[in-house]
mmCIF file of C-alpha atoms in Angstrom:
data_model
loop_
_atom_site.group_PDB
_atom_site.id
_atom_site.type_symbol
_atom_site.label_atom_id
_atom_site.label_comp_id
_atom_site.label_asym_id
_atom_site.label_seq_id
_atom_site.Cartn_x
_atom_site.Cartn_y
_atom_site.Cartn_z
ATOM 1 C CA MET A 1 0.208 -0.343 0.042
ATOM 2 C CA LYS A 2 1.141 3.502 -0.764
ATOM 3 C CA GLU A 3 1.752 5.565 2.242
ATOM 4 C CA LYS A 4 -0.245 8.374 2.837
ATOM 5 C CA VAL A 5 -0.092 12.319 3.133
ATOM 6 C CA ILE A 6 -2.477 14.525 5.185
ATOM 7 C CA LEU A 7 -3.072 17.796 3.158
ATOM 8 C CA ALA A 8 -4.340 21.205 5.021
ATOM 9 C CA TYR A 9 -6.594 21.800 2.108
ATOM 10 C CA SER A 10 -8.409 25.161 1.786
ATOM 11 C CA GLY A 11 -9.886 24.499 -1.782
ATOM 12 C CA GLY A 12 -8.140 27.519 -2.953
ATOM 13 C CA LEU A 13 -5.770 27.044 -6.519
ATOM 14 C CA ASP A 14 -2.609 26.496 -4.358
ATOM 15 C CA THR A 15 -3.183 23.561 -2.010
ATOM 16 C CA THR A 16 -5.357 22.185 -5.186
ATOM 17 C CA ALA A 17 -2.392 22.257 -7.392
ATOM 18 C CA ILE A 18 -0.335 20.532 -4.636
ATOM 19 C CA ILE A 19 -2.345 17.503 -5.252
ATOM 20 C CA PRO A 20 -1.635 16.193 -8.350
ATOM 21 C CA TRP A 21 2.029 17.382 -7.273
ATOM 22 C CA LEU A 22 2.510 15.161 -4.165
ATOM 23 C CA LYS A 23 0.999 12.521 -6.442
ATOM 24 C CA GLU A 24 3.416 12.967 -9.241
ATOM 25 C CA ASN A 25 6.740 13.508 -6.700
ATOM 26 C CA TYR A 26 6.231 11.260 -3.931
ATOM 27 C CA ASP A 27 3.573 8.873 -4.897
ATOM 28 C CA TYR A 28 1.612 9.228 -2.137
ATOM 29 C CA GLU A 29 -1.956 8.521 -1.132
ATOM 30 C CA VAL A 30 -3.366 12.205 -0.511
ATOM 31 C CA ILE A 31 -5.930 12.427 1.816
ATOM 32 C CA CYS A 32 -7.145 16.085 2.418
ATOM 33 C CA CYS A 33 -8.153 17.978 5.640
ATOM 34 C CA CYS A 34 -10.098 21.422 5.672
ATOM 35 C CA ILE A 35 -10.542 22.626 9.046
ATOM 36 C CA ASP A 36 -13.697 24.505 9.517
ATOM 37 C CA VAL A 37 -13.144 27.642 11.763
ATOM 38 C CA GLY A 38 -15.942 29.795 10.734
ATOM 39 C CA GLN A 39 -14.784 30.607 6.887
ATOM 40 C CA GLY A 40 -18.430 30.710 5.875
ATOM 41 C CA ASN A 41 -18.671 29.824 2.450
ATOM 42 C CA GLU A 42 -15.387 28.916 1.280
ATOM 43 C CA LEU A 43 -15.799 25.457 1.434
ATOM 44 C CA ASP A 44 -18.439 25.236 -0.680
ATOM 45 C CA GLY A 45 -17.571 22.476 -3.282
ATOM 46 C CA LEU A 46 -14.650 21.212 -1.665
ATOM 47 C CA GLU A 47 -15.373 17.812 -1.678
ATOM 48 C CA GLU A 48 -16.012 17.484 -5.268
ATOM 49 C CA ARG A 49 -12.561 19.927 -6.035
ATOM 50 C CA ALA A 50 -10.768 17.637 -3.666
ATOM 51 C CA LYS A 51 -11.739 14.387 -5.713
ATOM 52 C CA LEU A 52 -11.703 15.858 -9.037
ATOM 53 C CA SER A 53 -7.974 16.915 -8.296
ATOM 54 C CA GLY A 54 -6.686 13.468 -6.998
ATOM 55 C CA ALA A 55 -7.192 13.157 -3.512
ATOM 56 C CA SER A 56 -8.896 9.893 -2.165
ATOM 57 C CA LYS A 57 -11.080 11.325 0.511
ATOM 58 C CA LEU A 58 -11.532 14.628 2.349
ATOM 59 C CA TYR A 59 -12.448 15.268 5.788
ATOM 60 C CA ILE A 60 -13.766 19.079 6.788
ATOM 61 C CA GLU A 61 -13.530 19.133 10.716
ATOM 62 C CA HIS A 62 -16.558 21.861 11.932
ATOM 63 C CA LEU A 63 -14.223 23.057 14.804
ATOM 64 C CA THR A 64 -15.467 26.684 15.024
ATOM 65 C CA ASP A 65 -16.943 26.205 18.535
ATOM 66 C CA GLU A 66 -13.264 24.515 19.856
ATOM 67 C CA PHE A 67 -11.585 27.616 18.277
ATOM 68 C CA VAL A 68 -13.807 29.895 19.962
ATOM 69 C CA ASP A 69 -13.797 28.316 23.217
ATOM 70 C CA ASP A 70 -10.041 26.910 23.686
ATOM 71 C CA TYR A 71 -7.882 29.372 21.532
ATOM 72 C CA VAL A 72 -10.094 32.482 20.735
ATOM 73 C CA ILE A 73 -11.412 33.358 24.407
ATOM 74 C CA PRO A 74 -7.993 33.232 26.383
ATOM 75 C CA CYS A 75 -6.512 35.568 23.914
ATOM 76 C CA VAL A 76 -9.580 37.777 25.002
ATOM 77 C CA LYS A 77 -8.931 36.773 28.888
ATOM 78 C CA ALA A 78 -5.284 37.622 28.380
ATOM 79 C CA GLY A 79 -5.864 40.858 26.210
ATOM 80 C CA ALA A 80 -3.168 39.183 23.479
ATOM 81 C CA VAL A 81 -2.556 42.239 21.115
ATOM 82 C CA TYR A 82 0.205 41.606 18.605
ATOM 83 C CA GLU A 83 2.447 45.179 17.991
ATOM 84 C CA HIS A 84 -0.386 46.970 19.530
ATOM 85 C CA LYS A 85 -3.062 46.365 16.653
ATOM 86 C CA TYR A 86 -2.923 42.845 15.552
ATOM 87 C CA LEU A 87 -5.808 40.718 17.282
ATOM 88 C CA LEU A 88 -4.205 37.670 16.258
ATOM 89 C CA GLY A 89 -7.362 36.117 13.890
ATOM 90 C CA THR A 90 -4.614 34.187 11.749
ATOM 91 C CA SER A 91 -2.710 33.093 14.170
ATOM 92 C CA MET A 92 -5.346 31.828 16.854
ATOM 93 C CA ALA A 93 -6.722 29.267 14.498
ATOM 94 C CA ARG A 94 -3.018 27.644 13.475
ATOM 95 C CA PRO A 95 -3.007 25.118 16.607
ATOM 96 C CA VAL A 96 -6.511 24.198 16.329
ATOM 97 C CA ILE A 97 -5.762 23.421 12.406
ATOM 98 C CA ALA A 98 -2.295 21.517 13.460
ATOM 99 C CA LYS A 99 -3.808 19.533 16.302
ATOM 100 C CA LYS A 100 -6.978 18.163 14.309
ATOM 101 C CA LEU A 101 -4.169 17.684 11.143
ATOM 102 C CA VAL A 102 -2.349 15.233 13.551
ATOM 103 C CA GLU A 103 -5.589 13.199 14.911
ATOM 104 C CA VAL A 104 -6.760 12.816 11.558
ATOM 105 C CA ALA A 105 -2.950 11.681 10.309
ATOM 106 C CA ARG A 106 -2.882 9.331 13.542
ATOM 107 C CA LYS A 107 -6.655 8.027 12.605
ATOM 108 C CA GLU A 108 -5.112 7.465 8.688
ATOM 109 C CA GLY A 109 -2.092 5.906 9.498
ATOM 110 C CA ALA A 110 -0.081 8.640 7.686
ATOM 111 C CA SER A 111 3.726 9.585 7.576
ATOM 112 C CA ALA A 112 3.306 13.061 6.332
ATOM 113 C CA ILE A 113 1.285 16.258 6.642
ATOM 114 C CA CYS A 114 1.543 18.541 3.950
ATOM 115 C CA HIS A 115 0.812 22.563 4.126
ATOM 116 C CA GLY A 116 0.407 24.924 1.565
ATOM 117 C CA ALA A 117 1.929 28.022 3.862
ATOM 118 C CA THR A 118 4.901 29.881 1.769
ATOM 119 C CA GLY A 119 8.507 30.220 2.686
ATOM 120 C CA LYS A 120 7.817 33.756 3.207
ATOM 121 C CA GLY A 121 5.172 33.897 5.999
ATOM 122 C CA ASN A 122 4.398 33.240 9.593
ATOM 123 C CA ASP A 123 1.841 30.121 8.452
ATOM 124 C CA GLN A 124 4.582 27.593 7.737
ATOM 125 C CA VAL A 125 6.785 28.277 11.482
ATOM 126 C CA ARG A 126 2.777 28.295 12.954
ATOM 127 C CA PHE A 127 1.794 25.047 11.568
ATOM 128 C CA GLU A 128 5.273 23.263 12.013
ATOM 129 C CA LEU A 129 5.950 23.975 15.673
ATOM 130 C CA GLY A 130 2.239 22.711 16.444
ATOM 131 C CA ILE A 131 2.954 19.662 14.318
ATOM 132 C CA LYS A 132 6.192 19.474 16.134
ATOM 133 C CA ALA A 133 5.073 19.534 19.610
ATOM 134 C CA LEU A 134 2.261 16.815 19.156
ATOM 135 C CA ALA A 135 3.919 14.186 16.725
ATOM 136 C CA PRO A 136 7.483 14.836 16.198
ATOM 137 C CA ASP A 137 7.805 11.353 14.072
ATOM 138 C CA LEU A 138 5.690 12.977 11.442
ATOM 139 C CA LYS A 139 7.104 14.395 8.247
ATOM 140 C CA ILE A 140 6.136 17.573 6.985
ATOM 141 C CA ILE A 141 5.913 18.657 3.227
ATOM 142 C CA ALA A 142 6.191 22.193 2.352
ATOM 143 C CA PRO A 143 6.182 22.593 -1.016
ATOM 144 C CA TRP A 144 7.137 26.516 -1.444
ATOM 145 C CA ARG A 145 10.226 25.212 0.134
ATOM 146 C CA CYS A 146 11.002 22.243 -2.687
ATOM 147 C CA ASN A 147 12.696 24.396 -4.708
ATOM 148 C CA GLU A 148 14.064 21.209 -7.040
ATOM 149 C CA THR A 149 10.105 20.098 -7.628
ATOM 150 C CA TRP A 150 7.903 22.974 -6.921
ATOM 151 C CA LYS A 151 8.426 25.107 -10.420
ATOM 152 C CA MET A 152 5.150 26.876 -9.989
ATOM 153 C CA ASN A 153 5.730 30.484 -9.056
ATOM 154 C CA SER A 154 1.971 32.026 -10.161
ATOM 155 C CA ARG A 155 -1.423 31.640 -10.464
ATOM 156 C CA GLU A 156 -1.081 31.293 -14.290
ATOM 157 C CA GLU A 157 1.509 28.578 -13.803
ATOM 158 C CA GLU A 158 -0.319 26.920 -11.277
ATOM 159 C CA ILE A 159 -3.422 26.729 -13.367
ATOM 160 C CA ALA A 160 -1.299 25.652 -16.511
ATOM 161 C CA TYR A 161 -0.123 23.049 -14.109
ATOM 162 C CA CYS A 162 -3.798 21.862 -13.180
ATOM 163 C CA LYS A 163 -4.786 22.042 -16.708
ATOM 164 C CA ALA A 164 -1.921 19.615 -18.240
ATOM 165 C CA HIS A 165 -3.223 16.976 -15.163
ATOM 166 C CA ASN A 166 -7.040 17.097 -16.183
ATOM 167 C CA ILE A 167 -8.382 19.440 -13.569
ATOM 168 C CA ASP A 168 -10.366 21.859 -14.637
ATOM 169 C CA LEU A 169 -11.291 24.003 -12.235
ATOM 170 C CA PRO A 170 -12.962 27.438 -11.517
ATOM 171 C CA PHE A 171 -9.867 29.571 -11.114
ATOM 172 C CA ASP A 172 -8.930 32.607 -13.466
ATOM 173 C CA ALA A 173 -5.460 34.084 -13.589
ATOM 174 C CA SER A 174 -6.860 37.355 -12.413
ATOM 175 C CA HIS A 175 -4.872 38.370 -9.280
ATOM 176 C CA SER A 176 -6.355 39.436 -5.767
ATOM 177 C CA TYR A 177 -5.821 40.368 -2.114
ATOM 178 C CA SER A 178 -4.642 37.316 -0.237
ATOM 179 C CA ARG A 179 -7.138 36.519 2.238
ATOM 180 C CA ASP A 180 -7.201 34.630 5.365
ATOM 181 C CA ARG A 181 -11.082 34.340 6.733
ATOM 182 C CA ASN A 182 -12.273 32.479 9.914
ATOM 183 C CA LEU A 183 -14.973 33.389 12.589
ATOM 184 C CA TRP A 184 -12.171 36.403 14.250
ATOM 185 C CA HIS A 185 -11.552 38.155 11.456
ATOM 186 C CA ILE A 186 -10.176 38.455 7.918
ATOM 187 C CA SER A 187 -6.997 39.459 6.575
ATOM 188 C CA HIS A 188 -6.154 41.322 2.811
ATOM 189 C CA GLU A 189 -2.578 41.103 1.502
ATOM 190 C CA GLY A 190 -1.206 41.776 -2.114
ATOM 191 C CA LEU A 191 -1.771 44.566 -4.435
ATOM 192 C CA GLU A 192 -1.789 47.880 -3.620
ATOM 193 C CA LEU A 193 -1.131 47.022 -0.261
ATOM 194 C CA GLU A 194 2.151 45.836 -0.989
ATOM 195 C CA GLU A 195 3.663 49.338 -0.984
ATOM 196 C CA PRO A 196 2.703 51.107 2.398
ATOM 197 C CA ALA A 197 3.075 54.534 0.296
ATOM 198 C CA ASN A 198 -0.432 53.769 -1.256
ATOM 199 C CA ALA A 199 -3.953 53.745 0.839
ATOM 200 C CA PRO A 200 -6.006 50.804 0.596
ATOM 201 C CA ASN A 201 -8.509 50.760 -1.770
ATOM 202 C CA TYR A 202 -11.365 50.315 0.962
ATOM 203 C CA ASP A 203 -13.966 49.887 -1.544
ATOM 204 C CA HIS A 204 -12.703 46.872 -3.569
ATOM 205 C CA LEU A 205 -11.135 45.185 -0.292
ATOM 206 C CA LEU A 206 -13.742 45.172 2.493
ATOM 207 C CA VAL A 207 -15.667 42.070 2.998
ATOM 208 C CA LEU A 208 -16.916 41.921 6.617
ATOM 209 C CA GLY A 209 -18.019 45.467 6.715
ATOM 210 C CA VAL A 210 -18.026 49.159 5.653
ATOM 211 C CA THR A 211 -15.875 52.248 6.583
ATOM 212 C CA PRO A 212 -16.516 54.612 9.143
ATOM 213 C CA GLU A 213 -17.573 57.085 6.497
ATOM 214 C CA LYS A 214 -20.008 55.166 5.020
ATOM 215 C CA ALA A 215 -21.642 53.968 8.503
ATOM 216 C CA PRO A 216 -24.907 54.790 9.317
ATOM 217 C CA GLN A 217 -25.591 58.147 11.053
ATOM 218 C CA GLU A 218 -27.144 56.978 14.011
ATOM 219 C CA GLY A 219 -24.786 54.902 16.707
ATOM 220 C CA GLU A 220 -26.654 51.640 18.225
ATOM 221 C CA THR A 221 -26.086 50.713 21.878
ATOM 222 C CA ILE A 222 -25.374 46.955 23.135
ATOM 223 C CA SER A 223 -24.411 45.187 25.894
ATOM 224 C CA LEU A 224 -22.446 42.280 26.504
ATOM 225 C CA THR A 225 -22.747 40.139 29.836
ATOM 226 C CA PHE A 226 -19.359 37.841 30.791
ATOM 227 C CA GLU A 227 -18.600 35.147 33.649
ATOM 228 C CA LYS A 228 -15.289 35.033 34.792
ATOM 229 C CA GLY A 229 -13.698 36.978 31.868
ATOM 230 C CA THR A 230 -16.070 34.967 29.126
ATOM 231 C CA PRO A 231 -18.831 36.499 27.166
ATOM 232 C CA VAL A 232 -22.083 34.824 28.080
ATOM 233 C CA ALA A 233 -24.705 36.977 26.406
ATOM 234 C CA LEU A 234 -25.124 39.939 23.937
ATOM 235 C CA ASN A 235 -28.118 42.500 24.998
ATOM 236 C CA GLY A 236 -29.227 40.046 27.579
ATOM 237 C CA GLU A 237 -29.859 37.464 25.707
ATOM 238 C CA LYS A 238 -28.163 33.867 26.788
ATOM 239 C CA MET A 239 -25.392 32.298 23.520
ATOM 240 C CA LYS A 240 -22.587 30.536 23.118
ATOM 241 C CA ALA A 241 -19.244 32.829 22.498
ATOM 242 C CA SER A 242 -18.973 31.879 18.893
ATOM 243 C CA GLU A 243 -23.010 32.875 18.473
ATOM 244 C CA ILE A 244 -21.940 36.151 19.934
ATOM 245 C CA ILE A 245 -19.305 36.730 17.795
ATOM 246 C CA ALA A 246 -20.680 35.772 14.567
ATOM 247 C CA LYS A 247 -23.356 38.887 15.737
ATOM 248 C CA LEU A 248 -20.953 41.155 16.670
ATOM 249 C CA ASN A 249 -19.470 41.049 13.326
ATOM 250 C CA THR A 250 -22.898 41.834 11.649
ATOM 251 C CA LEU A 251 -23.262 44.451 14.407
ATOM 252 C CA GLY A 252 -19.654 46.236 14.014
ATOM 253 C CA GLY A 253 -19.087 45.360 10.374
ATOM 254 C CA LYS A 254 -22.418 48.057 9.945
ATOM 255 C CA HIS A 255 -20.670 50.436 12.303
ATOM 256 C CA GLY A 256 -17.286 50.690 10.292
ATOM 257 C CA ILE A 257 -15.898 49.170 13.982
ATOM 258 C CA GLY A 258 -12.786 46.774 13.935
ATOM 259 C CA ILE A 259 -10.701 48.145 10.185
ATOM 260 C CA VAL A 260 -7.226 48.200 10.686
ATOM 261 C CA ASP A 261 -3.861 48.893 8.381
ATOM 262 C CA ILE A 262 -0.904 47.231 9.779
ATOM 263 C CA VAL A 263 2.944 46.853 9.162
ATOM 264 C CA GLU A 264 3.855 43.997 11.268
ATOM 265 C CA ASN A 265 7.617 42.184 12.032
ATOM 266 C CA ARG A 266 6.865 39.141 10.861
ATOM 267 C CA VAL A 267 8.858 35.943 12.663
ATOM 268 C CA VAL A 268 10.954 35.186 9.386
ATOM 269 C CA GLY A 269 12.420 38.742 9.938
ATOM 270 C CA MET A 270 10.445 40.864 7.315
ATOM 271 C CA LYS A 271 7.731 43.558 7.540
ATOM 272 C CA SER A 272 4.851 42.750 5.964
ATOM 273 C CA ARG A 273 1.769 44.939 5.968
ATOM 274 C CA GLY A 274 -2.076 44.145 5.938
ATOM 275 C CA VAL A 275 -5.456 45.003 6.594
ATOM 276 C CA TYR A 276 -7.358 43.025 8.742
ATOM 277 C CA GLU A 277 -11.135 43.484 9.676
ATOM 278 C CA THR A 278 -12.183 41.894 13.020
ATOM 279 C CA PRO A 279 -15.160 43.873 13.679
ATOM 280 C CA GLY A 280 -16.792 41.664 16.342
ATOM 281 C CA GLY A 281 -13.803 40.849 18.353
ATOM 282 C CA THR A 282 -12.572 44.352 18.655
ATOM 283 C CA ILE A 283 -15.481 44.883 20.371
ATOM 284 C CA LEU A 284 -15.479 41.801 22.653
ATOM 285 C CA MET A 285 -11.355 43.038 23.579
ATOM 286 C CA GLU A 286 -12.948 46.232 24.488
ATOM 287 C CA ALA A 287 -15.925 45.577 26.478
ATOM 288 C CA HIS A 288 -13.717 42.745 28.283
ATOM 289 C CA ASP A 289 -11.252 45.825 28.817
ATOM 290 C CA GLN A 290 -13.721 47.723 30.406
ATOM 291 C CA LEU A 291 -14.800 45.509 32.651
ATOM 292 C CA GLU A 292 -11.802 44.800 34.097
ATOM 293 C CA GLU A 293 -10.376 47.959 34.764
ATOM 294 C CA LEU A 294 -13.704 48.063 37.000
ATOM 295 C CA ILE A 295 -12.454 44.862 39.072
ATOM 296 C CA LEU A 296 -8.951 44.245 38.816
ATOM 297 C CA ASP A 297 -6.614 45.815 41.461
ATOM 298 C CA ARG A 298 -4.073 48.304 40.280
ATOM 299 C CA ASP A 299 -0.919 45.965 40.633
ATOM 300 C CA THR A 300 -2.629 43.182 38.719
ATOM 301 C CA LEU A 301 -4.036 44.934 36.126
ATOM 302 C CA SER A 302 -0.214 46.698 35.426
ATOM 303 C CA TYR A 303 1.255 43.411 35.825
ATOM 304 C CA LYS A 304 -1.259 41.874 33.473
ATOM 305 C CA LYS A 305 -0.001 44.099 30.922
ATOM 306 C CA GLY A 306 2.970 42.490 30.448
ATOM 307 C CA ILE A 307 1.417 39.110 30.204
ATOM 308 C CA ALA A 308 -0.737 40.096 27.663
ATOM 309 C CA ASN A 309 2.321 41.026 25.484
ATOM 310 C CA LYS A 310 4.148 38.054 26.257
ATOM 311 C CA PHE A 311 1.316 36.076 25.466
ATOM 312 C CA ALA A 312 0.650 37.455 21.978
ATOM 313 C CA ASP A 313 3.897 37.318 20.856
ATOM 314 C CA ILE A 314 3.563 33.299 21.690
ATOM 315 C CA VAL A 315 0.592 32.860 19.999
ATOM 316 C CA TYR A 316 1.820 34.985 16.880
ATOM 317 C CA GLU A 317 5.281 32.496 16.862
ATOM 318 C CA GLY A 318 3.097 29.475 16.596
ATOM 319 C CA LYS A 319 4.273 28.335 20.272
ATOM 320 C CA TRP A 320 0.928 27.326 21.746
ATOM 321 C CA PHE A 321 1.608 24.102 22.696
ATOM 322 C CA THR A 322 4.182 25.059 25.026
ATOM 323 C CA PRO A 323 4.693 24.987 28.715
ATOM 324 C CA LEU A 324 4.989 28.972 28.740
ATOM 325 C CA ARG A 325 1.902 29.110 27.279
ATOM 326 C CA GLU A 326 0.376 26.976 29.598
ATOM 327 C CA ALA A 327 1.705 29.216 32.322
ATOM 328 C CA LEU A 328 0.768 32.059 31.366
ATOM 329 C CA GLN A 329 -2.755 31.096 30.169
ATOM 330 C CA ALA A 330 -3.006 29.908 34.220
ATOM 331 C CA PHE A 331 -2.025 33.089 35.713
ATOM 332 C CA VAL A 332 -4.275 35.074 33.092
ATOM 333 C CA GLU A 333 -7.427 32.600 34.269
ATOM 334 C CA SER A 334 -6.506 33.187 38.196
ATOM 335 C CA THR A 335 -7.438 37.028 37.170
ATOM 336 C CA GLN A 336 -10.614 36.291 35.419
ATOM 337 C CA GLU A 337 -12.112 34.598 38.787
ATOM 338 C CA TYR A 338 -14.426 38.215 39.354
ATOM 339 C CA VAL A 339 -14.522 39.556 36.038
ATOM 340 C CA THR A 340 -18.007 38.851 35.596
ATOM 341 C CA GLY A 341 -20.589 41.969 35.022
ATOM 342 C CA GLU A 342 -22.505 43.721 32.047
ATOM 343 C CA VAL A 343 -20.564 46.548 29.729
ATOM 344 C CA LYS A 344 -22.722 49.109 27.718
ATOM 345 C CA ILE A 345 -21.424 50.300 24.444
ATOM 346 C CA LYS A 346 -22.488 52.478 21.534
ATOM 347 C CA LEU A 347 -21.097 51.680 17.962
ATOM 348 C CA TYR A 348 -21.057 54.902 16.540
ATOM 349 C CA LYS A 349 -18.925 55.091 12.964
ATOM 350 C CA GLY A 350 -15.801 53.108 14.023
ATOM 351 C CA ASN A 351 -16.180 54.191 17.709
ATOM 352 C CA ILE A 352 -16.812 52.166 20.602
ATOM 353 C CA ILE A 353 -17.901 54.228 22.926
ATOM 354 C CA LYS A 354 -18.572 53.521 27.022
ATOM 355 C CA GLN A 355 -22.008 53.493 28.199
ATOM 356 C CA GLY A 356 -21.976 52.472 31.314
ATOM 357 C CA THR A 357 -20.584 49.302 33.100
ATOM 358 C CA ILE A 358 -21.719 47.311 36.325
ATOM 359 C CA SER A 359 -20.185 44.142 38.101
ATOM 360 C CA PRO A 360 -20.732 42.865 41.900
ATOM 361 C CA TYR A 361 -16.888 42.492 42.177
ATOM 362 C CA SER A 362 -16.339 46.157 41.386
ATOM 363 C CA LEU A 363 -13.520 47.946 43.095
ATOM 364 C CA TYR A 364 -15.024 51.039 42.125
ATOM 365 C CA ASN A 365 -16.298 53.125 45.768
ATOM 366 C CA GLU A 366 -18.203 55.992 45.539
ATOM 367 C CA SER A 367 -17.564 56.981 49.054
ATOM 368 C CA ILE A 368 -13.710 57.024 48.409
ATOM 369 C CA ALA A 369 -13.723 58.197 44.825
ATOM 370 C CA SER A 370 -15.691 60.880 45.042
ATOM 371 C CA PHE A 371 -15.151 64.714 45.743
ATOM 372 C CA THR A 372 -17.943 64.818 48.526
ATOM 373 C CA THR A 373 -15.656 63.471 51.194
ATOM 374 C CA GLY A 374 -16.544 60.236 52.485
ATOM 375 C CA GLU A 375 -16.172 58.067 55.512
ATOM 376 C CA LEU A 376 -13.397 55.917 54.170
ATOM 377 C CA TYR A 377 -11.149 59.003 53.037
ATOM 378 C CA ASP A 378 -9.395 61.454 55.137
ATOM 379 C CA HIS A 379 -7.664 63.828 52.980
ATOM 380 C CA HIS A 380 -5.126 64.864 55.747
ATOM 381 C CA ASP A 381 -3.628 60.967 55.128
ATOM 382 C CA ALA A 382 -2.556 61.870 51.786
ATOM 383 C CA GLU A 383 0.176 64.731 53.932
ATOM 384 C CA GLY A 384 1.669 61.594 55.326
ATOM 385 C CA PHE A 385 1.813 59.377 52.330
ATOM 386 C CA ILE A 386 3.013 62.040 49.933
ATOM 387 C CA ASN A 387 5.712 62.923 52.241
ATOM 388 C CA LEU A 388 6.962 59.019 52.509
ATOM 389 C CA PHE A 389 6.263 58.425 48.973
ATOM 390 C CA GLY A 390 8.416 61.566 47.651
ATOM 391 C CA LEU A 391 11.165 61.195 50.274
ATOM 392 C CA PRO A 392 13.666 59.493 47.653
ATOM 393 C CA LEU A 393 12.909 62.336 45.544
ATOM 394 C CA LYS A 394 13.770 65.038 48.399
ATOM 395 C CA VAL A 395 16.777 63.544 49.752
ATOM 396 C CA ARG A 396 18.094 63.474 45.990
ATOM 397 C CA ALA A 397 17.306 67.066 45.487
ATOM 398 C CA MET A 398 18.802 68.333 48.504
ATOM 399 C CA MET A 399 21.914 65.865 47.504
ATOM 400 C CA LEU A 400 22.505 67.786 44.255
ATOM 401 C CA ALA A 401 21.627 71.332 45.649
ATOM 402 C CA SER A 402 24.533 70.161 48.567
ATOM 403 C CA GLN A 403 26.709 69.496 44.968
ATOM 404 C CA LYS A 404 26.253 72.658 43.259
ATOM 405 C CA GLU A 405 26.807 74.891 46.539
ATOM 406 C CA ASN A 406 30.411 72.649 47.274
ATOM 407 C CA SER A 407 31.688 73.395 43.569
ATOM 408 C CA GLU A 408 30.370 76.954 43.657
ATOM 409 C CA LYS A 409 33.066 77.502 46.969
#
């Protein structure tokens, strides 16, 4: 029997061309595996396309809830944002995909896993670190790095290769943005975005929403309810986290929320420019931040910001299946014990405007914070505190004054 290879299959031109290439160069039985993490109608017609291209079997694994519950929500709780802007949409999906590829490989008794990520991108790192962590014995095939056998460097060449192998598929050679989509976001790269001096062609580019200029003139107020850091209800209606994100995508897209234009530092060393649409995720992250600022104490909130940055780096670099991620997530979970409450916000032309936050665990005490003197705070206590808190500054100033006086003598 032939050896088996599991191909991470999207149904796009690259992974379609990879099927006959694998059979031609490795004589493998090719089994395709498509992981559904909320990419919508991109799954239409995949089975027929995979079989037509020479695959013996296609798995379509619906993992949207697992993706959200086990990968997205931990990042929301952590406040993980890469380089201040990127909400990790593609990064968070890669470990759940790698995990399922390994599971299918074990089920089929495959000896290798193949992916279509390019040799310039982050995804090759993320996929392969995940596979190595979970199945170090499996061979990994990355066609774009196989210079001796992978000769295709353009869509035109890939289409010609498919036609030469009697694969007639609904692809043309017209260039378009390179996109990655899941329930959390959609990314856009290529075309005018490859030149940072160019403005994005938003009329041609956007998929999930509109620009703030084209958003409605009237804002819309919504409420989000959290329990221990996890979103559990939208506008008072209980639902799964994945359902909340889907509905927030519609609301946020309508009001021009969550569009960012980023030049980011890739793991492989280059800078890359992309436009990301993350309408629901942007709303959810902001609401979670607003709740935390009411509940977490100053030291915990401050320390957690550093953890958030490190957590984002780990996810971005594909190091999900590592002891450090597990340890940081354990810390984050401990901070979420009392992050419970309701956040009201208004969505208006790209803005998320605070409308009030309530929690039974709020550390805000009106008696202390009010300008009206309350029983819990004596203004005179501040004098001794300031004297001690500022003592190092005073001692240093006295020393400098003494040095200056001595030098002038």
